[in-house]
């Protein structure tokens, strides 16, 4: 049986193109294309078939991706959702992850990577970009004991909405010291961005959010 996909995106041409791409994959099919979060709320409340994976645009009129993700967290927290975005907005993506989003897709993603994203969410529950795919292959056996207490404290703060400057103030440390913690964690967790660090921490239950 094919895995089902529901697309929520107000750009009709992009959404239809995405639908065609999904339907070209042997194991996936799009069951519905909606224009905004309110249409999704109406769809779910009407008890229509819920998808295996929801592809959710972030910037939409009427009800955007942030508001939709908040609604999903309250009513359908088990729904696997991938965010769609035109740009890598770190702050927004981290907020989406905190509300239960399983990863994000840039709209210029290559078809092969897009298929990998669907398969990752379907199997492991999360999608990680190529920058941290390699380390995820053996993450289950990774020992996190080499993270110091202060590094763990920093990681918890990094998985919040605080800026690095606010984290420095919270921990009573200089911005330079915070930069050192960040670079140390990037190296130890083998990630290249704050979003990658947050996704990794959430996926491996290092940090509860």
Coordinates of C-alpha atoms in Angstrom, one line a residue:
X1 CA 0.0 0.0 0.0
X2 CA 1.3 3.4 -0.9
X3 CA 2.1 6.0 1.8
X4 CA -0.1 9.0 1.6
X5 CA 0.9 12.6 1.4
X6 CA -1.1 15.8 1.9
X7 CA 0.3 19.1 0.6
X8 CA -0.6 22.5 2.1
X9 CA 0.8 25.4 0.0
X10 CA -0.8 28.5 -1.4
X11 CA 1.3 28.6 -4.5
X12 CA -0.8 26.5 -6.8
X13 CA 1.8 25.9 -9.5
X14 CA 4.4 24.8 -7.0
X15 CA 1.9 22.6 -5.2
X16 CA 0.7 20.9 -8.4
X17 CA 4.3 20.3 -9.5
X18 CA 5.1 18.8 -6.1
X19 CA 2.0 16.6 -6.4
X20 CA 3.2 15.4 -9.8
X21 CA 6.7 14.6 -8.3
X22 CA 5.3 12.7 -5.3
X23 CA 2.9 10.7 -7.5
X24 CA 5.9 9.7 -9.7
X25 CA 7.4 7.9 -6.8
X26 CA 6.4 4.3 -6.7
X27 CA 5.6 4.1 -2.9
X28 CA 3.9 7.5 -2.4
X29 CA 0.7 9.3 -3.5
X30 CA -0.9 12.7 -2.8
X31 CA -4.4 12.4 -1.4
X32 CA -5.1 16.2 -1.2
X33 CA -3.7 19.6 -2.0
X34 CA -4.9 22.5 0.2
X35 CA -4.1 26.2 0.1
X36 CA -3.6 27.1 3.8
X37 CA -3.8 26.0 7.4
X38 CA -7.4 26.8 7.8
X39 CA -8.3 24.4 5.0
X40 CA -6.2 21.7 6.7
X41 CA -8.1 22.3 10.0
X42 CA -11.4 22.0 8.2
X43 CA -10.2 18.9 6.4
X44 CA -9.1 17.2 9.7
X45 CA -12.2 18.3 11.6
X46 CA -14.3 16.7 8.8
X47 CA -12.7 13.4 9.7
X48 CA -11.2 12.9 6.2
X49 CA -8.3 10.5 5.8
X50 CA -5.2 11.8 7.5
X51 CA -2.0 11.5 5.6
X52 CA 1.1 9.5 6.6
X53 CA 3.1 12.7 5.9
X54 CA 2.0 16.3 5.8
X55 CA 4.1 18.8 3.6
X56 CA 3.4 22.2 5.1
X57 CA 4.3 25.6 3.7
X58 CA 5.5 28.1 6.3
X59 CA 4.4 31.4 4.7
X60 CA 0.7 31.3 3.8
X61 CA -2.2 33.7 4.0
X62 CA -5.2 33.0 6.3
X63 CA -3.4 30.5 8.6
X64 CA 0.4 30.1 8.1
X65 CA 2.6 27.2 8.9
X66 CA 3.5 28.3 12.4
X67 CA -0.2 28.6 13.4
X68 CA -1.0 25.4 11.7
X69 CA 1.9 23.5 13.4
X70 CA 0.7 24.9 16.8
X71 CA -2.8 23.6 16.1
X72 CA -1.5 20.2 15.0
X73 CA 0.6 19.9 18.2
X74 CA -2.5 20.4 20.3
X75 CA -4.9 18.2 18.3
X76 CA -2.8 15.7 16.3
X77 CA 0.7 15.6 17.9
X78 CA 1.4 12.3 16.2
X79 CA 1.1 13.7 12.7
X80 CA 4.4 13.5 10.8
X81 CA 5.0 16.9 9.2
X82 CA 7.7 18.4 7.1
X83 CA 8.0 22.1 6.7
X84 CA 8.4 23.7 3.2
X85 CA 10.3 26.9 3.0
X86 CA 11.9 29.2 0.4
X87 CA 14.7 30.3 2.7
X88 CA 16.6 28.8 5.6
X89 CA 15.1 31.0 8.4
X90 CA 16.8 29.4 11.5
X91 CA 14.6 31.0 14.1
X92 CA 11.3 29.9 12.4
X93 CA 12.6 26.4 11.7
X94 CA 13.6 25.9 15.3
X95 CA 10.1 27.1 16.4
X96 CA 8.5 24.6 14.0
X97 CA 10.7 21.8 15.4
X98 CA 9.7 22.7 18.9
X99 CA 6.1 22.4 17.9
X100 CA 6.6 18.9 16.5
X101 CA 7.8 19.4 12.9
X102 CA 10.0 16.5 11.8
X103 CA 12.3 18.4 9.6
X104 CA 12.3 21.0 6.8
X105 CA 12.6 21.1 3.0
X106 CA 14.0 24.0 0.9
X107 CA 11.8 24.5 -2.1
X108 CA 14.8 24.2 -4.5
X109 CA 15.6 20.7 -3.1
X110 CA 16.7 18.0 -5.7
X111 CA 14.1 15.3 -6.4
X112 CA 16.5 12.6 -5.1
X113 CA 16.9 14.4 -1.8
X114 CA 13.2 15.0 -1.6
X115 CA 12.5 11.3 -1.9
X116 CA 15.1 10.6 0.8
X117 CA 13.3 13.1 3.0
X118 CA 10.0 11.3 2.6
X119 CA 11.6 7.9 3.3
X120 CA 13.5 9.3 6.3
X121 CA 10.3 10.6 7.9
X122 CA 8.4 7.4 7.0
X123 CA 11.0 5.2 8.6
X124 CA 12.9 7.0 11.3
X125 CA 10.4 9.8 11.9
X126 CA 12.7 12.7 11.1
X127 CA 14.4 14.2 8.1
X128 CA 18.0 15.4 8.2
X129 CA 19.7 17.1 5.4
X130 CA 22.9 15.7 3.9
X131 CA 25.0 17.6 6.3
X132 CA 24.2 15.2 9.1
X133 CA 23.0 12.1 7.3
X134 CA 26.3 10.2 7.8
X135 CA 26.4 10.6 11.6
X136 CA 22.7 9.6 11.9
X137 CA 23.6 6.2 10.4
X138 CA 25.4 5.3 13.6
X139 CA 23.7 7.7 16.1
X140 CA 22.1 4.9 18.0
X141 CA 25.5 3.7 19.2
X142 CA 27.0 7.1 19.8
X143 CA 28.0 7.9 23.4
X144 CA 26.9 11.3 24.6
X145 CA 28.9 11.0 27.8
X146 CA 31.6 13.2 26.4
X147 CA 29.3 16.2 26.6
X148 CA 30.1 18.3 29.7
X149 CA 27.4 19.6 32.0
X150 CA 27.9 23.1 30.6
X151 CA 27.7 21.8 27.1
X152 CA 24.4 20.1 27.9
X153 CA 23.2 23.3 29.5
X154 CA 24.1 25.2 26.4
X155 CA 22.5 22.6 24.2
X156 CA 19.2 22.9 26.1
X157 CA 19.3 26.7 25.7
X158 CA 20.2 26.3 22.0
X159 CA 17.1 24.3 21.5
X160 CA 15.0 27.2 22.7
X161 CA 14.0 30.4 21.0
X162 CA 16.8 32.3 22.7
X163 CA 19.4 34.1 20.5
X164 CA 23.1 33.1 21.2
X165 CA 23.4 36.5 22.9
X166 CA 20.5 35.7 25.2
X167 CA 22.0 32.3 25.9
X168 CA 25.3 34.0 26.9
X169 CA 23.4 36.3 29.3
X170 CA 21.4 33.3 30.8
X171 CA 24.6 31.3 31.4
X172 CA 26.6 34.4 32.6
X173 CA 29.2 33.8 30.0
X174 CA 30.8 35.9 27.3
X175 CA 29.7 35.6 23.6
X176 CA 33.1 34.3 22.8
X177 CA 32.8 31.5 25.3
X178 CA 29.3 30.7 23.9
X179 CA 30.9 30.5 20.4
X180 CA 33.3 28.0 21.8
X181 CA 30.5 25.8 23.2
X182 CA 28.7 26.0 19.8
X183 CA 31.7 25.0 17.8
X184 CA 32.5 22.2 20.3
X185 CA 29.0 20.8 19.9
X186 CA 29.0 21.1 16.1
X187 CA 32.2 19.0 16.2
X188 CA 31.0 16.4 18.7
X189 CA 27.5 16.0 17.1
X190 CA 28.9 16.3 13.6
X191 CA 26.5 19.0 12.5
X192 CA 27.0 22.3 10.7
X193 CA 24.1 24.5 11.9
X194 CA 22.0 25.3 14.9
X195 CA 19.0 23.7 13.2
X196 CA 21.0 20.5 12.6
X197 CA 22.0 20.5 16.3
X198 CA 18.4 21.0 17.4
X199 CA 17.1 18.2 15.1
X200 CA 19.9 15.9 16.3
X201 CA 19.2 16.6 19.9
X202 CA 15.4 16.1 19.6
X203 CA 15.8 12.9 17.4
X204 CA 18.1 11.3 19.9
X205 CA 16.1 12.5 22.9
X206 CA 19.1 14.4 24.3
X207 CA 16.9 17.3 24.8
X208 CA 13.2 17.1 25.7
X209 CA 11.0 19.8 24.1

